[in-house]
Structures are given as C-alpha cells and as structure tokens.
Short mmCIF file of C-alpha atoms in Angstrom, two decimals:
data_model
loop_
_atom_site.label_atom_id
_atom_site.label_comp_id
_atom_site.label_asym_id
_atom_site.label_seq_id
_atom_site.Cartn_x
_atom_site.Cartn_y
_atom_site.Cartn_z
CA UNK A 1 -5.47 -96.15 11.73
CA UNK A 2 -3.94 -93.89 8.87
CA UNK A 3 0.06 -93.81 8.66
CA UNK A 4 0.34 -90.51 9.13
CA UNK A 5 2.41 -90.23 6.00
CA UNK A 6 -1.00 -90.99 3.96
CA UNK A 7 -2.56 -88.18 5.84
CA UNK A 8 0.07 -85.82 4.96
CA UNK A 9 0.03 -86.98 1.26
CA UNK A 10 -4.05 -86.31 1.30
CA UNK A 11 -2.79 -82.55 2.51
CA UNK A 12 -0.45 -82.08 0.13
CA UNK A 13 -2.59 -83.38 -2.80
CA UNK A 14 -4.98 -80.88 -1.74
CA UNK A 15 -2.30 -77.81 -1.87
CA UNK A 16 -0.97 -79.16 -5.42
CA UNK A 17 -4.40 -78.85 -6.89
CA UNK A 18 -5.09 -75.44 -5.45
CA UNK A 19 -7.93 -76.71 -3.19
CA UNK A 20 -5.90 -75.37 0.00
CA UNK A 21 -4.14 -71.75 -1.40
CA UNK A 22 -0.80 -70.39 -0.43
CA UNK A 23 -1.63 -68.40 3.37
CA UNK A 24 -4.46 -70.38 4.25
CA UNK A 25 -4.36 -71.23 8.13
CA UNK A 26 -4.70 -75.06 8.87
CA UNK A 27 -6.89 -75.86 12.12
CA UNK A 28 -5.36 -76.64 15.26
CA UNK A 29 -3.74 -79.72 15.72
CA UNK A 30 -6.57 -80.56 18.07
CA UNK A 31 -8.97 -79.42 15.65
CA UNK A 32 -7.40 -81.52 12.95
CA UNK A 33 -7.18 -84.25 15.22
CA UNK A 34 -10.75 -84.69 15.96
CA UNK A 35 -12.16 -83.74 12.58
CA UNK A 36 -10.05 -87.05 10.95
CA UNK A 37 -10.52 -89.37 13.94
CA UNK A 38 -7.11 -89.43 14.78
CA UNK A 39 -4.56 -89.39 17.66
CA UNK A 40 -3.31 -85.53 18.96
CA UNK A 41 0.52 -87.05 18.65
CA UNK A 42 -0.80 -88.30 15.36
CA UNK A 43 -1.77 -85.29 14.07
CA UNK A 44 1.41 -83.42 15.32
CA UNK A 45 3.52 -85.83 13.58
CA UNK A 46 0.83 -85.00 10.16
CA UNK A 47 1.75 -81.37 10.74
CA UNK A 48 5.80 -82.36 11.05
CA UNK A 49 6.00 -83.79 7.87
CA UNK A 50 4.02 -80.86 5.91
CA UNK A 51 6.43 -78.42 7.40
CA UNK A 52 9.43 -80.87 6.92
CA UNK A 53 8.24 -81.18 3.75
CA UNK A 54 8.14 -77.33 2.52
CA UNK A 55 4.69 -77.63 2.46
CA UNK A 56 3.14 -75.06 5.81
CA UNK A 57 4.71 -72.96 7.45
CA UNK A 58 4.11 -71.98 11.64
CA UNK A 59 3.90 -68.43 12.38
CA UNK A 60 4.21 -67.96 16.33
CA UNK A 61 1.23 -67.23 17.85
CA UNK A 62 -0.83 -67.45 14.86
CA UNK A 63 -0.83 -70.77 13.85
CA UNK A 64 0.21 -73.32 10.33
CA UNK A 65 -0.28 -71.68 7.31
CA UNK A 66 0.02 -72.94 3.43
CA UNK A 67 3.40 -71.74 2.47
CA UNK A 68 3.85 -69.93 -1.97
CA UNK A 69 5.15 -71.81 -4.25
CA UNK A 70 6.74 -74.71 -4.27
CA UNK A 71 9.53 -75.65 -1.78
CA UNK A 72 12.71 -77.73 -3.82
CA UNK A 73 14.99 -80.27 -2.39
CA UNK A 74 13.01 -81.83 -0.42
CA UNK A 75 11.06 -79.01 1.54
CA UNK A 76 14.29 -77.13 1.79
CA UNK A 77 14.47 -73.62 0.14
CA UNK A 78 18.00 -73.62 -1.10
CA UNK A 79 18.10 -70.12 -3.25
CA UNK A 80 20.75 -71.98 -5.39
CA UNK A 81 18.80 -71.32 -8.97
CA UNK A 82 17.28 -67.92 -10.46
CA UNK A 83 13.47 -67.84 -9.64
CA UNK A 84 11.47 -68.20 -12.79
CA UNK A 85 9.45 -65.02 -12.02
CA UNK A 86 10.12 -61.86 -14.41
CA UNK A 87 11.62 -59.35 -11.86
CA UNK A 88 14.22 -61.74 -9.46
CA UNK A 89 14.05 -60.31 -5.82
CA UNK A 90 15.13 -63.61 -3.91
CA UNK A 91 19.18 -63.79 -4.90
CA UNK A 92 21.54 -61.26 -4.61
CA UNK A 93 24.34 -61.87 -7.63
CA UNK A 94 25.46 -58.22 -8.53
CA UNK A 95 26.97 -56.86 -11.27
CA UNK A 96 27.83 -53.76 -12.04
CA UNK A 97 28.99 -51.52 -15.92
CA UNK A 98 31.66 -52.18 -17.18
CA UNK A 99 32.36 -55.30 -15.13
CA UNK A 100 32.79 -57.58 -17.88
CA UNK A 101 35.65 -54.98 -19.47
CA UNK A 102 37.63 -54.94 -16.66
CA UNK A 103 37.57 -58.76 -16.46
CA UNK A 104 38.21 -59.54 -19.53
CA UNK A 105 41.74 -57.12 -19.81
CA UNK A 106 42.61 -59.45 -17.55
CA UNK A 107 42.03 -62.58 -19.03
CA UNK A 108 44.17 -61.83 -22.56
CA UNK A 109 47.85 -62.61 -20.67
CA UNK A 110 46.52 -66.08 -19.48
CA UNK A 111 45.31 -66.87 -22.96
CA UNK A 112 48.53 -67.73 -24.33
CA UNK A 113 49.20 -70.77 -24.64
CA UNK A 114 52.31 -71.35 -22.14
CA UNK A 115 50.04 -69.48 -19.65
CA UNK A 116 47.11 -71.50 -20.59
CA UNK A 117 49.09 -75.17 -20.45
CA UNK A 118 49.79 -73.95 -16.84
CA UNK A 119 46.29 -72.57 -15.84
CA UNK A 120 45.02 -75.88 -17.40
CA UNK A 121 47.04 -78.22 -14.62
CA UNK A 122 44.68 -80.00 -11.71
CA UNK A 123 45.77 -78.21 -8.26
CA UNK A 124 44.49 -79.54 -5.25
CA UNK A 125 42.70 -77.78 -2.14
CA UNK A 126 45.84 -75.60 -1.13
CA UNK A 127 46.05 -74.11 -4.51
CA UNK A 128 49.15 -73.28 -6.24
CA UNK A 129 51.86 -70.81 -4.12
CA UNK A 130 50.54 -67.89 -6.21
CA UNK A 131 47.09 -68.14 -5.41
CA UNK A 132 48.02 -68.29 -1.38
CA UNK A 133 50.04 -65.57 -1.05
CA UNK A 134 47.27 -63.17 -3.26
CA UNK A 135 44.19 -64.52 -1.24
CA UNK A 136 46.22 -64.23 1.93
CA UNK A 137 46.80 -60.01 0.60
CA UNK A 138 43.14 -60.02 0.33
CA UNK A 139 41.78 -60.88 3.60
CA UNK A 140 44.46 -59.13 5.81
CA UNK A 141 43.37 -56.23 7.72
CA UNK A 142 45.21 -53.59 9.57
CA UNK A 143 44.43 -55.89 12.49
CA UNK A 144 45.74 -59.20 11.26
CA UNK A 145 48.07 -60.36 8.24
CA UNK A 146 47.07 -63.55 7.29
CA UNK A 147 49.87 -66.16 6.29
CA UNK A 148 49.73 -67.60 3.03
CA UNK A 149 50.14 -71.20 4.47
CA UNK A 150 46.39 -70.82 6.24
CA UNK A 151 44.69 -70.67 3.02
CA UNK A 152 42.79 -73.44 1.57
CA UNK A 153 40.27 -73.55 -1.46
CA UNK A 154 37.10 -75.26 -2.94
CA UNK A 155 35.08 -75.39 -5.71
CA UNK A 156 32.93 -72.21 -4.18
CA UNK A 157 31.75 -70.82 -1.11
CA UNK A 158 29.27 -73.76 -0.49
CA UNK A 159 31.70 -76.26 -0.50
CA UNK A 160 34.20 -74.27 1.66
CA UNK A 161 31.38 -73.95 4.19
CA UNK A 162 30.68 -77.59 3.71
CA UNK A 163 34.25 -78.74 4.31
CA UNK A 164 34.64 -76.96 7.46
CA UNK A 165 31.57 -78.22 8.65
CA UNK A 166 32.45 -81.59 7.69
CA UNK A 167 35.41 -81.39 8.93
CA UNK A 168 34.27 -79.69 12.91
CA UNK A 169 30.94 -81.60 13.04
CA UNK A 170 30.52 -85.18 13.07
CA UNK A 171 27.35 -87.04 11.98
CA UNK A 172 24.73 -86.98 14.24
CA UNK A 173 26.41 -83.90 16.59
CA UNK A 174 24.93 -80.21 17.08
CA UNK A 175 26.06 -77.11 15.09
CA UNK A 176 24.96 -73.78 16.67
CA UNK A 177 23.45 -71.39 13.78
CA UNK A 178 21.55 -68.05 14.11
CA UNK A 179 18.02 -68.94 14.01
CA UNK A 180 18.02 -67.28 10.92
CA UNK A 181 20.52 -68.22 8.39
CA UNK A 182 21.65 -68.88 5.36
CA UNK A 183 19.61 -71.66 3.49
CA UNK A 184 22.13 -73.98 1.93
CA UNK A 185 23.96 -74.40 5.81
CA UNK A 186 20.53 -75.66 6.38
CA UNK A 187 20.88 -78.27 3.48
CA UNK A 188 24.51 -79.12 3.84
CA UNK A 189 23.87 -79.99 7.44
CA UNK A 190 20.82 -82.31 5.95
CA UNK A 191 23.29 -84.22 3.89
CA UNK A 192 25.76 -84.53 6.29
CA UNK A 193 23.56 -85.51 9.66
CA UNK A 194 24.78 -82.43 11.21
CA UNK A 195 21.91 -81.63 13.74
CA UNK A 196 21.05 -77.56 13.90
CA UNK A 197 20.62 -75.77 16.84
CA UNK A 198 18.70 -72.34 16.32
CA UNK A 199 20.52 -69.34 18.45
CA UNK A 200 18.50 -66.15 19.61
CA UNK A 201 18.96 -62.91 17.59
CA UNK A 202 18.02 -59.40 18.47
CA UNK A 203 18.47 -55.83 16.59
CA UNK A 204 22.52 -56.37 16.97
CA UNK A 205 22.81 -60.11 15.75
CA UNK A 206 23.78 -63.39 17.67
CA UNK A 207 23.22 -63.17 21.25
CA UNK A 208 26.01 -65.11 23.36
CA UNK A 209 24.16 -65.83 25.82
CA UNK A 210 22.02 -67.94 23.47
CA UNK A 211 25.44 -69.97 22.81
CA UNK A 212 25.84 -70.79 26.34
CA UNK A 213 22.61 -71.91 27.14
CA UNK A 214 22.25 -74.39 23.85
CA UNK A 215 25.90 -75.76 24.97
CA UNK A 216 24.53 -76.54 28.66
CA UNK A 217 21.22 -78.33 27.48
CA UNK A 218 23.53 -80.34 25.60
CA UNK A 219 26.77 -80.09 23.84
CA UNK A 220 27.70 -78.11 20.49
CA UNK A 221 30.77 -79.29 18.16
CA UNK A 222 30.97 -75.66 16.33
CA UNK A 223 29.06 -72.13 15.43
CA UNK A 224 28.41 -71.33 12.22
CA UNK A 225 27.60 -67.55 12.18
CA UNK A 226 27.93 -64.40 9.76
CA UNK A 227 28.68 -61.36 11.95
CA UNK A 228 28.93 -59.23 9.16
CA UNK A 229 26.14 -58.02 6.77
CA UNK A 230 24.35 -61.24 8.26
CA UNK A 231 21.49 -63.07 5.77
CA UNK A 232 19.17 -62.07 5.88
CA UNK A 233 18.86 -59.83 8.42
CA UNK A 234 21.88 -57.35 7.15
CA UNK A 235 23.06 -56.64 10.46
CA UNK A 236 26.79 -56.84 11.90
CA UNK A 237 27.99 -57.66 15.32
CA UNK A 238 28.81 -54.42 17.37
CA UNK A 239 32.57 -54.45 18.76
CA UNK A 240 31.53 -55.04 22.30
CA UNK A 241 29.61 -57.65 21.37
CA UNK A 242 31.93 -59.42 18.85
CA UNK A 243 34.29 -59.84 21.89
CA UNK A 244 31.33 -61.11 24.03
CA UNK A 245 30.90 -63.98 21.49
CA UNK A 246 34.65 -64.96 21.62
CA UNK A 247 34.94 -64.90 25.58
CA UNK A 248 32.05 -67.48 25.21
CA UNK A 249 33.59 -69.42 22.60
CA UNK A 250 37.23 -69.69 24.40
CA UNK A 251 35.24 -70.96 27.63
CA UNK A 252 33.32 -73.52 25.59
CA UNK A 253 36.59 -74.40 23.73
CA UNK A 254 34.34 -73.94 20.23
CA UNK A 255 35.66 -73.54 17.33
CA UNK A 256 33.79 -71.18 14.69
CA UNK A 257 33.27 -71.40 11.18
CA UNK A 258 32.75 -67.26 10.06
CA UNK A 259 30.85 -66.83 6.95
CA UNK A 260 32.68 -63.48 5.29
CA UNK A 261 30.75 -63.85 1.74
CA UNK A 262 29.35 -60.15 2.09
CA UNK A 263 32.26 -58.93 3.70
CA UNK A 264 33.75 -56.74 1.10
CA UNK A 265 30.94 -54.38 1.34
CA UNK A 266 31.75 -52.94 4.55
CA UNK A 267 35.73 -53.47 4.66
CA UNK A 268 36.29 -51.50 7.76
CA UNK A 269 34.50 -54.16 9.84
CA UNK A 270 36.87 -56.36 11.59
CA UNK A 271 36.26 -60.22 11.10
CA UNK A 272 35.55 -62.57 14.29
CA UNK A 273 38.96 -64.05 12.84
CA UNK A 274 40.60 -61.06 14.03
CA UNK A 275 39.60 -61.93 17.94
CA UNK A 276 39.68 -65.83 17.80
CA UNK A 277 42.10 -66.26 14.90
CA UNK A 278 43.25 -70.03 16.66
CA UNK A 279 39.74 -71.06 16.39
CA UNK A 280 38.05 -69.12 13.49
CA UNK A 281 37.95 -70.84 9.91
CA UNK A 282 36.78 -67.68 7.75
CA UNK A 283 35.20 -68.62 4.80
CA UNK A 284 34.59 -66.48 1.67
CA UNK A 285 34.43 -66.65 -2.25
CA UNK A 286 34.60 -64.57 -5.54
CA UNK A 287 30.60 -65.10 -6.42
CA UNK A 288 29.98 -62.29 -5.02
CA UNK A 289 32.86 -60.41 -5.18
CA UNK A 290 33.39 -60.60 -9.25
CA UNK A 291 30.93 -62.80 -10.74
CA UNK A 292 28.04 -65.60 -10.10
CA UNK A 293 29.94 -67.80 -12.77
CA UNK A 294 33.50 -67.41 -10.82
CA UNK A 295 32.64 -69.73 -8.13
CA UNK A 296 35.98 -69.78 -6.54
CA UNK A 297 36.08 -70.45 -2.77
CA UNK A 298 38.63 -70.17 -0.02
CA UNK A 299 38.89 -70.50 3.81
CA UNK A 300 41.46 -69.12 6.49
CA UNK A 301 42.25 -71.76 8.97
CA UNK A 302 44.20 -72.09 12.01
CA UNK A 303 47.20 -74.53 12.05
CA UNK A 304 45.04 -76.84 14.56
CA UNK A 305 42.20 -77.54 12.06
CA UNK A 306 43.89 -77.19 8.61
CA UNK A 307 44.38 -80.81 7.99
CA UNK A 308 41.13 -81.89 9.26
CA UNK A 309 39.62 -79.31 6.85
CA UNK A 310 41.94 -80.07 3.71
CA UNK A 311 40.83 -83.69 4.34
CA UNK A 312 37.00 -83.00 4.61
CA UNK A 313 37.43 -80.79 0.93
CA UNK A 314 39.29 -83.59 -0.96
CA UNK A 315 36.92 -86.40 0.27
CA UNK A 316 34.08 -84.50 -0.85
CA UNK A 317 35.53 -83.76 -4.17
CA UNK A 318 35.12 -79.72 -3.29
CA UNK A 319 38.16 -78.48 -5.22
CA UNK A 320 39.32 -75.87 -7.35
CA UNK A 321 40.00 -74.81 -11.31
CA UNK A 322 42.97 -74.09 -12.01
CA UNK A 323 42.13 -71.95 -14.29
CA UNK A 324 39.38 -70.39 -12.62
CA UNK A 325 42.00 -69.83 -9.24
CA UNK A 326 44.75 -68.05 -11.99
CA UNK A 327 42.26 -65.69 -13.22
CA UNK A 328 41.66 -64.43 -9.63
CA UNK A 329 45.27 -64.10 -8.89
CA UNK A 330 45.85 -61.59 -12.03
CA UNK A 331 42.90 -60.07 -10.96
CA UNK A 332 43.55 -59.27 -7.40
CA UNK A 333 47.24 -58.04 -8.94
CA UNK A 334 46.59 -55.96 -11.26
CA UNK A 335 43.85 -54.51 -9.31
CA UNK A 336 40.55 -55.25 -11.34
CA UNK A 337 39.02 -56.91 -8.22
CA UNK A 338 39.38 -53.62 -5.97
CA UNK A 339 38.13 -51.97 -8.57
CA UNK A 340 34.96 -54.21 -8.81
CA UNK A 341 34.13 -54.16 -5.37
CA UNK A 342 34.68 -50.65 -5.08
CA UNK A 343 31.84 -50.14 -7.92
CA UNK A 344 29.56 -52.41 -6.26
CA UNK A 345 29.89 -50.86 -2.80
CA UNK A 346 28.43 -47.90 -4.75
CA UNK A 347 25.54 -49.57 -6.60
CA UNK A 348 24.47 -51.55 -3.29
CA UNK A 349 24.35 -47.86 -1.59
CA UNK A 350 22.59 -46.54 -4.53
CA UNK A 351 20.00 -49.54 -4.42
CA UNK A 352 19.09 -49.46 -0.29
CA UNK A 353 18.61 -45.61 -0.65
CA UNK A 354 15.89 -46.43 -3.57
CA UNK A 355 14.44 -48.97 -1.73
CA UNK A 356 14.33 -46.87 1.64
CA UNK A 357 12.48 -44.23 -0.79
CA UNK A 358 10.08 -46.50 -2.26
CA UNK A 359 9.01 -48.11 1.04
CA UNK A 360 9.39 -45.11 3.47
CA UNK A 361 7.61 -45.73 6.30
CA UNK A 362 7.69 -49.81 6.43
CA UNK A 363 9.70 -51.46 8.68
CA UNK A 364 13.02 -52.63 7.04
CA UNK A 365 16.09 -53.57 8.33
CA UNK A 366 19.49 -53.53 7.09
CA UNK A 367 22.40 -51.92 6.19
CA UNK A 368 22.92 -48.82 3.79
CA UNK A 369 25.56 -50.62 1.74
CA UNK A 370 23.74 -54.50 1.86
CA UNK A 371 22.40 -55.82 -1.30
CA UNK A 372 19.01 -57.27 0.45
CA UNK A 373 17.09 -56.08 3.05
CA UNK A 374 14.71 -57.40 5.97
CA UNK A 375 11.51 -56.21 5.43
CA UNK A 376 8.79 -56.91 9.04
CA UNK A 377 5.28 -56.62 6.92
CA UNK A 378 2.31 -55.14 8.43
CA UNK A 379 0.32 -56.59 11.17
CA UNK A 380 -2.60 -58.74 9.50
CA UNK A 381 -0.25 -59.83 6.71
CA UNK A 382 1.26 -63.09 6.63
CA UNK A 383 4.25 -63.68 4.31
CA UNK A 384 3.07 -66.15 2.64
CA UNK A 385 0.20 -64.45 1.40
CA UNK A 386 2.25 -61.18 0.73
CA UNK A 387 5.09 -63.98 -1.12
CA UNK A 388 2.10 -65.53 -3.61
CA UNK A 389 0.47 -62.16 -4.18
CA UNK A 390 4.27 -60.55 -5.18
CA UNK A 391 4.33 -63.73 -7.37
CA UNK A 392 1.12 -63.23 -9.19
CA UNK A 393 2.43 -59.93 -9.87
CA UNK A 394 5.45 -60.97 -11.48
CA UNK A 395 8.18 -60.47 -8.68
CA UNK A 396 9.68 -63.32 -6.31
CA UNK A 397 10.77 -62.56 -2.76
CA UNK A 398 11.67 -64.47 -0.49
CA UNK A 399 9.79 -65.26 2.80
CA UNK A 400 11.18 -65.47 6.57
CA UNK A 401 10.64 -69.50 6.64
CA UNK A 402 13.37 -70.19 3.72
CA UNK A 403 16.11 -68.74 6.22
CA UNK A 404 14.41 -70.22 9.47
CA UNK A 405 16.19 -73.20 10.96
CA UNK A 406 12.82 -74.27 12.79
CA UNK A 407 10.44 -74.43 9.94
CA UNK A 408 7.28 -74.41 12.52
CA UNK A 409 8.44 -71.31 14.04
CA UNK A 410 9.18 -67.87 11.38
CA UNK A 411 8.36 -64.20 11.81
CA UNK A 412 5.67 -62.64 9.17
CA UNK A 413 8.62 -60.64 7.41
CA UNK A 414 10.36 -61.30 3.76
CA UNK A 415 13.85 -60.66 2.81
CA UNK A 416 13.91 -58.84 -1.08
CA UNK A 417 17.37 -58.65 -2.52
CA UNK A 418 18.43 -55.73 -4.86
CA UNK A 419 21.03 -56.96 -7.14
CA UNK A 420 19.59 -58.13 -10.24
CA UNK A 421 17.26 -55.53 -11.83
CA UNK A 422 18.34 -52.34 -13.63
CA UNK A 423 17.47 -49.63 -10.93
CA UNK A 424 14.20 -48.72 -13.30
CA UNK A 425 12.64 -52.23 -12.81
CA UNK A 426 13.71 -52.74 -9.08
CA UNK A 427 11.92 -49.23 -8.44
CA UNK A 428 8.49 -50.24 -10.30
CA UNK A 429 8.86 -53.54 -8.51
CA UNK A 430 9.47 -52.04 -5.37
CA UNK A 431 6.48 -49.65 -5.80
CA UNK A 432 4.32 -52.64 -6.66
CA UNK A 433 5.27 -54.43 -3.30
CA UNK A 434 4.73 -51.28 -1.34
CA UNK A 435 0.87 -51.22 -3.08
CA UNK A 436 0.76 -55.07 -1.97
CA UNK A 437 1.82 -54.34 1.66
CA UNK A 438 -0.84 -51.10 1.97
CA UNK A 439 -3.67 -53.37 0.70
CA UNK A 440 -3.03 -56.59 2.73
CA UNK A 441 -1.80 -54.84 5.64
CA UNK A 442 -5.06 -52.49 6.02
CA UNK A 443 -2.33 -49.25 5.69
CA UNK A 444 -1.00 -47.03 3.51
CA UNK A 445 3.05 -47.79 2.34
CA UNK A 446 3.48 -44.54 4.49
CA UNK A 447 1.58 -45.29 7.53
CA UNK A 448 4.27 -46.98 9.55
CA UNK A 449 7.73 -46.43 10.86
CA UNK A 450 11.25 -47.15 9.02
CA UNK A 451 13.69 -48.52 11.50
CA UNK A 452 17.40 -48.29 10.65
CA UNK A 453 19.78 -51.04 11.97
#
C-alpha cells in the first residue's frame, strides 16, 4: 500500500503544475479513498499532510479546497516578508509624511561620537536604566504606572512574544490562542513544541468560557491573546468582558501573555495588564509604532515571571541594539514618537473610512482607527478563489486560513490591510476587489449589508 506521504506528494505535484487550480474542491475523503484503493484513515492522514503542508485548505461545511499561492515555511503563512504582488494588501507597516523628518532630528545628538561610543556598547535584555524608565512612561495609563524594573527587551516584537512563551510553556504543553491569531505565534509555537489550543470567538473577541472548557479537557500552561485591535479580526474586548477573562484566569491560576502591538491606536483602551497585572506579561514593539526597520521589542512582566522570561530571551539570543534602544529613548523624550502615532491614528481613520466607502454594503469588520480589516465575502465565494483572482489582478490579500490555528477548519473571509499604498492606489485596489467580490459572489459590491464592530 502507498505511504501516504507518496500520495500527498502525487497531490501536490499536481497543484505545482497547475493541473489542480487554487479553489478547486478535493472529493471527500471517502470519495478519495475509494477512487485510489486506499484505507478511509489513510486517506485522512493524505488530507493532514496537504493541509499541514499549506497546500488545501477546509472550509466548514463545504469541504478541502486548493489554497493561492504558495504557503512558506513549511505550510505556515508567516506574513514576515512583503508579498511580491504590485499593490501589498497582506501587511500592515505604516508610515506616514514627514515621518522620516521627525526621526531623523532626532538622530543628529546621538551621532556624535561620545554619544555614539555609548549607543555602540552590547546591553543585555533589561536594557540600559534609560531605556526602562522611558518605556515604563510609555505604557502607563491613568490606571496603572508601570515600574521601570518590569521592563525587559528583545530584538522585536517576535522575539518578545517568543521569550514569554518560552519561558510559560514547556515543550510538548498547551497554549490557549484565539482561533484566529496572529501567524508567527503559530510558527514560534512550531519551533518550540508548544501545542495550540484554538479558543471560540464571537463579534466581541475571546469568549471565557472557551478558556474554561479547553483547561478541563485537559490542562493549559498560558493564553496568548490580543484584546485590543485583535488580528485579524480588529475587535477589542468590551470592559465587562475583559474582567470576565481575568476572573477565569485567577481561578485557573494562568498566566497571560497580552499582545499590545496595535495598541497605540486606540490609547484609551485599558490593557488586560491593568486587571491581572501579577500575571500579565504585555508585550509590544516600535515596528509599528515608528518604523518596520526599528524592530525594537519590550515586555512588562510581573516580579514572579521576570527571571524566567529574561532567561528564555538570552538563551534564544533575542536581544537588543544598543543603538537601536537609544534612538527610542530620545525619541519618546523629546516627543517625536507621540507625534508619530498621533499622525498615524489619523491616516488609519482616514484609510477604514475609504475602505468602508469603496466596499459599502459588504460585510467588514473592524475598527474605525485599525489599519486592516475583516472582510466575510459573499456566499458562493470561497477565499481562496477570491485570494488567486485578487492576485491575478495585481493585489495580495490575505485569506482566513493564514490566521487559523486549525488549518482544516477557516471561515470564507480575507483580512486586507491598509497601510502600504498611497490612498490613490489602495482606493483603485479596493474598487478592483469590490468588482471581484460582485462577480464571484453572484451580487453587486452594494447588495449586502456593512456590519460595524
């Protein structure tokens, strides 16, 4: 009998040469299993390893379908690299005018040469006294004033989320994650044998309940969520429901690592970290912030985890520059990064209220001042179709299955990010996606309704 490794080679032969086209539906496994003479467990395990390896994709209650383009790292979609398509609607690195200005005049004091020798110096994950007390200014609320001895840094966000999760999950043990969620969690719990468990979502975010109920079947070490300006979904946790998640978490005893990358966008929104500060590491960076090319990464944690952290970030080599971590310190003094932020709180409003022009009437999802949105397409149209006929046209998106922890199991929706075109091309681009929904959905752009989360 066929390894079923062969089998799924034959497959994805047959997708590289274009004989089986991105949204074609695969037969049942039954189907499959009697058309190649083969075991039913057979065949499932055929249909693991095409989804495993980026290959299909399982919509629920329609079936396996030939996923667009080409999956990297191993089946994973990572969204690490710009897509190679002309109009970039899959990451969200925004800049705004004038940025570079406003940078720069703060730059010219560390480029003398004293200041430079300094900047220059190795500095390990709790960064120099400086740096603490400026990062620990910028994630204080009204609420909370964080302590300059909680903060630790890393090379950039990734590795900050990496060391925590290093550091709370051991190999082989269960991390709780929204079912969808950010794709490189997905690949840093790969790499480190971290075992994800997908949590139910509704309109609101994370349901708690969801967090009890994995915990009972069998334990979880840690949650990894993003309750505000979530990705991809761009919703935040309600205030009632925020406190829900914590009285869950203290009766687990769980500790929680809070991803705060988009966080800046809707400063009046109280972290989780506020609520569970003794068992909340908040983790955040300047990519987002400033610049894609200022990686700079940091995490608030509690006195009970910090060394177990600090340890995970300098065995996996995930440290800071120097110079990189002295840059943001003049910046966040002299007031170039509120300036920034305050700019691109502006352009990301600007952006969703284009985009809620362009596609009025399909259902999106998100909020007014996110960068990306959620977009459900029309019944009849599967992502993947709607993802490789976007492509042809010049413009990546990105479907539901790169965020889905359970390959096999996605909605038919894409999430398009609004950051990196002028506001001329995103509009045109938008306007060509709306044309691509009407045609493949069997509607007008304007034939169905615009819900607001």
């Amino acid at each position: 009998m066929d390894d079923y490794r062969l089998i799924a080679d034959r497959i994805a032969a047959d997708i590289a040469d274009g004989r089986l086209r991105p949204g074609h539906q695969l037969p049942t496994q039954r189907a499959f299993a009697r058309s190649r003479g083969i075991a039913a467990s057979t065949a499932g395990r055929v249909y693991q390893e095409l989804a495993r390896r980026g290959l299909t994709v399982g919509e629920v209650g329609r079936g396996t379908f030939v996923r667009a383009g080409r999956a990297a790292d191993g089946g994973r979609v990572a969204l690490a690299e710009p897509a190679a398509s002309p109009v970039d609607l899959e990451l969200s690195y925004p800049t705004v005018p004038g940025q570079a200005e406003l940078l720069a005049g703060g730059l010219t004091p560390l480029l003398r040469p004293d200041a430079l020798g300094d900047a220059l110096r190795p500095v390990g994950v709790a960064g120099t006294g400086s740096a603490r007390r400026a990062f620990a200014g910028l994630v204080s609320t009204g609420s909370r004033e964080v302590g300059a001895e909680e903060l630790l840094f890393a090379g950039n966000g990734r590795q900050a989320i990496a060391g925590a999760l290093s550091a709370l999950v051991p190999p082989g043990q269960r991390l709780g994650v929204e079912e969808l969620t950010y794709p490189v969690v997905r690949a840093v719990a790969e790499r480190l044998g971290i075992v994800l468990v997908p949590l139910a979502v509704d309109e609101h975010g994370l349901l708690p309940d969801a967090v009890a109920a994995a915990h009972r079947t069998a334990p979880l070490r840690a949650l990894y969520v993003q309750p505000r300006l979530h990705n991809p979904l761009g919703v935040s946790l309600p205030q009632e429901r925020a406190v829900a998640l914590v009285e869950v978490l203290r009766r687990l005893d769980l500790p929680v690592v809070e991803d705060a990358v988009w966080s800046f966008l809707r400063p009046e929104l109280a972290p989780l970290a506020v609520l569970a500060p003794e068992r909340t590491v908040l983790v955040d960076s300047l990519s987002k912030r400033l610049a894609p090319g200022l990686t700079t990464g940091f995490a608030v944690v509690p006195a009970a985890l910090r060394e177990a952290v600090a340890g995970s970030l300098r065995s996996g080599g995930w440290t800071t520059s120097g110079f990189a971590l002295e840059a943001a310190v003049r910046w966040i003094g002299d007031g170039t990064l509120a300036s920034v932020e305050a700019a691109k709180r502006a352009d990301a409003a600007a952006r969703q209220l284009l985009a809620r022009e362009v596609l009025a009437g399909q259902r999106l999802r998100s909020d007014p001042r996110s960068y990306y949105l959620w977009w459900e397409l029309p019944s009849g149209l599967r992502a993947e179709v709607f993802v490789a006929e976007a492509a042809r046209a010049g413009i990546s998106v990105t479907p539901a299955a790169g965020f889905a922890v359970d390959p096999r199991r996605s909605p038919s929706a894409v999430r398009v990010g609004l950051a990196s075109p002028p506001l001329p091309v995103l509009a045109r681009a938008l306007e060509t996606l709306a044309r691509i929904a009407g045609a493949g959905g069997g509607a007008s752009p304007g034939g169905r309704r615009t819900d607001d989360s």
